[in-house]
Coordinates of C-alpha atoms in Angstrom, one line a residue:
M54 CA 7.3 38.1 24.6
S55 CA 7.3 34.6 26.1
E56 CA 6.1 33.2 22.7
S57 CA 9.0 34.9 21.0
I58 CA 11.5 33.4 23.4
S59 CA 9.9 29.9 23.1
S60 CA 10.1 30.2 19.3
K61 CA 13.7 31.2 19.4
G62 CA 14.5 28.5 21.9
W63 CA 12.9 25.9 19.7
Q64 CA 15.0 27.1 16.7
I65 CA 18.1 26.8 18.7
A66 CA 17.2 23.4 19.9
E67 CA 16.5 22.2 16.4
W68 CA 19.8 23.6 15.2
V69 CA 21.7 21.8 18.0
F70 CA 20.0 18.6 17.1
D71 CA 20.8 18.9 13.4
V72 CA 24.4 19.8 14.0
L73 CA 25.0 16.9 16.4
F74 CA 22.7 14.2 14.9
G75 CA 21.4 15.3 11.5
A76 CA 23.8 13.2 9.5
Q77 CA 22.8 10.1 11.4
H78 CA 19.2 10.5 10.5
G79 CA 19.2 11.3 6.8
S80 CA 19.3 15.1 7.0
Q81 CA 19.1 16.8 3.7
N82 CA 22.2 18.9 4.6
P83 CA 24.3 16.6 6.8
V84 CA 27.1 18.2 8.8
K85 CA 30.3 16.7 10.1
L86 CA 29.7 15.2 13.5
L87 CA 31.9 16.1 16.4
D88 CA 34.2 13.3 17.6
K89 CA 32.7 13.7 21.0
C90 CA 29.0 14.6 21.6
M91 CA 29.3 17.8 23.5
L92 CA 25.5 17.7 24.2
L93 CA 26.1 15.1 26.9
E94 CA 28.6 17.4 28.6
L95 CA 25.9 20.1 29.2
P96 CA 24.5 20.6 32.7
T97 CA 21.3 18.6 33.2
E98 CA 19.2 21.7 33.5
I99 CA 20.2 23.0 30.1
L100 CA 19.8 19.5 28.5
L101 CA 16.3 19.3 29.9
Q102 CA 15.6 22.8 28.5
I103 CA 16.8 21.9 25.1
F104 CA 14.8 18.7 25.1
S105 CA 11.6 20.5 26.1
Y106 CA 11.9 22.8 23.0
L107 CA 12.2 19.9 20.5
P108 CA 9.1 18.7 18.7
L109 CA 8.1 15.1 19.6
P110 CA 9.6 13.4 16.5
S111 CA 13.0 15.1 17.2
Q112 CA 12.8 14.1 20.9
V113 CA 12.4 10.5 19.8
C114 CA 15.4 10.7 17.4
L115 CA 17.5 12.3 20.2
V116 CA 16.6 9.5 22.6
L117 CA 17.5 6.8 20.0
S118 CA 20.9 8.4 19.4
S119 CA 22.5 7.6 22.8
K120 CA 22.1 5.1 25.5
T121 CA 22.6 7.9 28.1
L122 CA 19.8 10.0 26.5
H123 CA 17.7 6.8 26.3
R124 CA 18.0 6.2 30.0
T125 CA 17.2 9.9 30.7
F126 CA 14.3 10.5 28.3
G127 CA 13.3 7.0 27.2
S128 CA 9.7 7.5 28.4
V129 CA 9.0 9.6 25.3
L130 CA 9.0 6.5 23.2
A131 CA 5.7 5.5 24.8
S132 CA 4.0 8.7 23.8
K133 CA 0.4 7.9 22.8
E134 CA 0.6 10.5 20.0
L135 CA 3.0 8.2 18.1
R136 CA 1.1 5.0 18.5
F137 CA 0.4 3.0 15.4
S138 CA -3.2 3.2 14.2
Q139 CA -5.2 0.5 12.3
M140 CA -4.0 0.2 8.8
P141 CA -6.4 1.7 6.2
R142 CA -8.1 -0.7 3.8
N143 CA -7.1 -1.1 0.1
G144 CA -4.2 1.3 0.2
R145 CA -6.4 4.3 1.1
T146 CA -4.5 7.0 2.9
Y147 CA -5.3 7.9 6.5
V148 CA -7.5 10.8 7.4
V149 CA -4.9 13.4 8.2
T150 CA -4.8 13.9 11.9
E151 CA -2.2 15.3 14.3
E152 CA -1.2 11.8 15.3
Y153 CA -0.7 10.8 11.7
N154 CA 1.4 13.8 11.0
L155 CA 3.6 13.3 14.1
R156 CA 4.2 9.6 13.3
M157 CA 5.0 10.5 9.6
A158 CA 7.4 13.3 10.7
L159 CA 9.2 10.7 12.9
L160 CA 9.5 8.1 10.2
I161 CA 10.7 10.6 7.7
K162 CA 13.5 11.5 10.1
L163 CA 14.4 7.9 10.5
Q164 CA 14.7 7.2 6.7
N165 CA 18.2 6.4 5.4
V166 CA 19.9 4.5 2.6
R167 CA 18.4 1.2 3.9
W168 CA 15.0 2.1 5.1
V169 CA 12.1 4.2 3.7
C170 CA 8.7 4.9 5.2
C171 CA 5.2 4.2 3.9
G172 CA 2.4 6.7 4.2
C173 CA -0.2 3.8 4.2
C174 CA 0.9 1.5 7.0
Q175 CA 3.2 4.1 8.7
K176 CA 6.1 1.8 9.1
L177 CA 9.7 1.6 7.8
H178 CA 10.4 -0.9 5.0
P179 CA 13.6 -2.1 3.2
R180 CA 14.0 0.1 0.1
R181 CA 13.8 -2.9 -2.2
E182 CA 10.2 -3.4 -1.2
F183 CA 9.2 -0.3 -3.2
S184 CA 9.5 0.4 -6.9
A185 CA 12.1 2.8 -8.2
Y186 CA 9.4 5.4 -8.8
Q187 CA 8.1 5.2 -5.3
R188 CA 11.5 5.4 -3.8
K189 CA 12.6 8.5 -5.8
D190 CA 9.6 10.4 -7.0
C191 CA 6.9 9.8 -4.4
R192 CA 6.6 12.0 -1.4
P193 CA 6.6 9.8 1.8
W194 CA 2.9 10.2 2.6
E195 CA 2.0 9.2 -1.0
R196 CA 4.1 6.0 -0.9
I197 CA 2.0 2.9 -0.6
C198 CA 3.6 -0.4 0.4
S199 CA 0.7 -2.9 -0.1
E200 CA 1.6 -4.1 -3.6
W201 CA 5.3 -4.3 -2.8
A202 CA 5.5 -5.4 0.8
G203 CA 3.0 -8.2 0.6
I204 CA 0.3 -6.7 2.9
V205 CA -3.1 -8.2 2.2
D206 CA -6.2 -6.5 3.5
L207 CA -8.9 -9.0 4.2
Y208 CA -11.5 -7.1 6.3
P209 CA -11.6 -3.9 8.3
C210 CA -10.4 -5.9 11.2
I211 CA -7.8 -8.1 9.5
S212 CA -4.7 -7.2 7.5
L213 CA -2.0 -9.8 7.0
T214 CA 1.7 -9.2 6.3
L215 CA 3.8 -11.7 4.5
R216 CA 5.2 -13.0 7.8
E217 CA 1.7 -13.4 9.3
R218 CA 0.6 -15.4 6.4
A219 CA 3.6 -17.7 6.8
R220 CA 2.7 -18.2 10.5
I221 CA -0.9 -19.1 9.5
V222 CA 0.4 -21.7 7.0
E223 CA 2.6 -23.2 9.7
H224 CA -0.3 -23.2 12.1
L225 CA -2.7 -25.0 9.7
K226 CA 0.0 -27.6 9.1
V227 CA 0.2 -28.3 12.8
S228 CA -3.4 -28.2 14.0
E229 CA -2.6 -28.6 17.7
D230 CA -0.5 -25.4 17.6
T231 CA -2.3 -22.6 19.6
S232 CA 0.3 -20.0 19.5
L233 CA -1.1 -17.9 16.7
N234 CA -1.5 -14.3 17.9
L235 CA -4.7 -13.7 15.8
I236 CA -6.4 -16.6 17.7
K237 CA -5.2 -15.3 21.1
R238 CA -6.7 -11.9 20.3
G239 CA -10.0 -13.5 19.3
V240 CA -9.8 -12.4 15.7
L241 CA -9.7 -15.9 14.3
A242 CA -11.1 -19.2 15.6
R243 CA -10.3 -22.8 14.7
D244 CA -12.9 -25.2 13.4
S245 CA -13.5 -28.4 15.2
H246 CA -10.9 -30.3 13.1
G247 CA -8.2 -27.7 13.3
Q248 CA -8.0 -27.5 9.5
R249 CA -9.5 -24.1 9.0
L250 CA -9.5 -20.7 10.6
L251 CA -12.8 -18.9 10.8
H252 CA -13.9 -15.3 11.1
Q253 CA -17.2 -13.5 11.1
C254 CA -16.9 -9.8 10.3
K255 CA -19.3 -7.6 12.1
A256 CA -18.1 -4.3 10.7
Y257 CA -21.3 -3.7 8.7
S258 CA -24.8 -4.0 10.2
R259 CA -26.6 -5.0 7.0
I260 CA -23.9 -7.2 5.4
Q261 CA -23.0 -10.6 6.7
I262 CA -19.4 -11.7 6.0
E263 CA -18.1 -15.1 6.9
M264 CA -14.6 -16.2 6.1
K265 CA -12.5 -19.3 6.3
L266 CA -8.7 -19.7 5.8
C267 CA -7.4 -23.1 4.7
L268 CA -4.7 -24.8 2.8
T269 CA -5.0 -26.4 -0.6
E270 CA -3.5 -29.8 -1.4
S271 CA -0.4 -27.9 -2.6
E272 CA -0.3 -26.1 0.7
Q273 CA -1.3 -22.8 -0.8
L274 CA -3.2 -20.5 1.6
T275 CA -6.6 -19.5 0.4
V276 CA -9.4 -17.4 1.9
T277 CA -13.0 -18.2 1.0
T278 CA -15.6 -15.6 1.9
C279 CA -19.4 -15.5 1.7
Y280 CA -20.9 -12.0 1.4
E281 CA -24.7 -11.7 2.0
G282 CA -26.7 -8.5 2.1
P283 CA -28.6 -6.1 -0.1
N284 CA -27.3 -5.5 -3.6
I285 CA -25.8 -2.1 -4.2
I286 CA -28.9 -0.9 -6.0
A287 CA -31.1 -1.6 -3.0
L288 CA -28.6 -0.4 -0.4
P289 CA -28.3 3.4 0.3
S290 CA -24.8 4.5 -0.4
R291 CA -24.5 6.1 3.1
E292 CA -24.8 2.7 4.7
V293 CA -21.5 1.3 3.6
D294 CA -18.2 2.7 2.4
Y295 CA -17.7 0.3 -0.5
Q296 CA -14.0 1.1 -0.8
M297 CA -13.5 -0.4 2.6
L298 CA -14.9 -3.8 1.6
I299 CA -12.7 -6.6 0.4
C300 CA -11.5 -8.2 -1.7
C301 CA -11.2 -4.8 -3.4
S302 CA -13.7 -2.1 -4.1
K303 CA -14.1 -3.2 -7.7
T304 CA -14.7 -6.9 -6.7
W305 CA -17.3 -5.9 -4.1
L306 CA -19.2 -3.7 -6.6
D307 CA -19.2 -6.4 -9.2
A308 CA -20.2 -9.1 -6.8
M309 CA -23.1 -7.3 -5.2
I310 CA -24.8 -6.3 -8.5
P311 CA -26.8 -9.3 -9.9
R312 CA -25.6 -10.2 -13.3
D313 CA -26.0 -12.9 -15.9
K314 CA -22.4 -14.2 -15.7
P315 CA -22.3 -16.7 -12.8
S316 CA -18.5 -16.4 -12.0
W317 CA -15.5 -14.4 -13.0
S318 CA -12.1 -13.2 -11.8
C319 CA -11.1 -9.8 -10.6
L320 CA -8.2 -8.3 -12.5
N321 CA -7.3 -6.1 -9.5
C322 CA -7.0 -8.6 -6.7
H323 CA -7.1 -11.9 -8.7
A324 CA -10.0 -13.2 -6.6
R325 CA -12.5 -15.7 -8.1
I326 CA -16.1 -14.5 -7.6
K327 CA -19.2 -16.6 -7.8
N328 CA -22.4 -14.7 -7.8
L329 CA -25.3 -16.6 -6.3
S330 CA -27.8 -13.7 -6.5
S331 CA -31.0 -13.7 -8.6
P332 CA -31.3 -10.7 -11.0
Q333 CA -34.8 -10.2 -9.7
S334 CA -33.8 -10.2 -6.1
N335 CA -32.9 -7.3 -3.9
A336 CA -30.5 -9.6 -1.9
A337 CA -27.0 -10.3 -3.0
I338 CA -25.0 -13.4 -2.2
A339 CA -21.4 -13.9 -3.4
H340 CA -18.7 -16.4 -2.7
V341 CA -15.2 -15.1 -3.2
V342 CA -12.1 -17.2 -3.3
R343 CA -8.7 -15.6 -3.1
F344 CA -5.3 -17.2 -3.1
L345 CA -2.9 -15.7 -0.7
G346 CA 0.3 -17.6 -1.6

């Protein structure tokens, strides 16, 4: 009996929310809003009851719709279930979890004529950063921003947005600048001359990855990476998820298989790969240079 009452209460709460706020949040069937929000005129006890019936994404939308509601229920914005997780590599979708579904449900509610959400990085982007096909024909969780929003995956521990790359360029121009967040967090380190940013990736036990970020003479940001480890033939497939390796999965597979051709470019990520491996060796060494703009 109690479950039936809770279910009905939840439906009533959702209906109240859609009537009062649906048009503001991109509802498929927007209704005309009242000149005065009668929800705020309700007794506190009833308002608390309505709020408790709403699912978490709707609670957040309700809080964002009014300063009064924000003051009353603002703590819901800090819910750990909605926290942003690490972005997946190479545009791979998240493993679907309860947290992923909750965050996506919230972002879908927040979409409007200016903003659309991405199922890859789970953030809102300006509509212009997606192709017409992605805006109109892709379901939100199938929409991937990487190619359009300028997000570059470097390693399992580093992904750079367009703005972060711009900050790195400015940092390298002014070597005494220590305000870079990636340095403060210990992700990147400066070399002794302050002209390069260094990183050693420890995500894989049997593969050594050393990276340096620097500027060319034309002030173009480049990342040079040395991969060293067993070639793919000698390495059991269970040891490494190759699609999680950068530059892209195709580059990695090509680079770690000894071949006669000493160097080539990847058509997927435009990296320049130099293979230093011997065809007879079980070890693979590859230098990869990638221009980041």
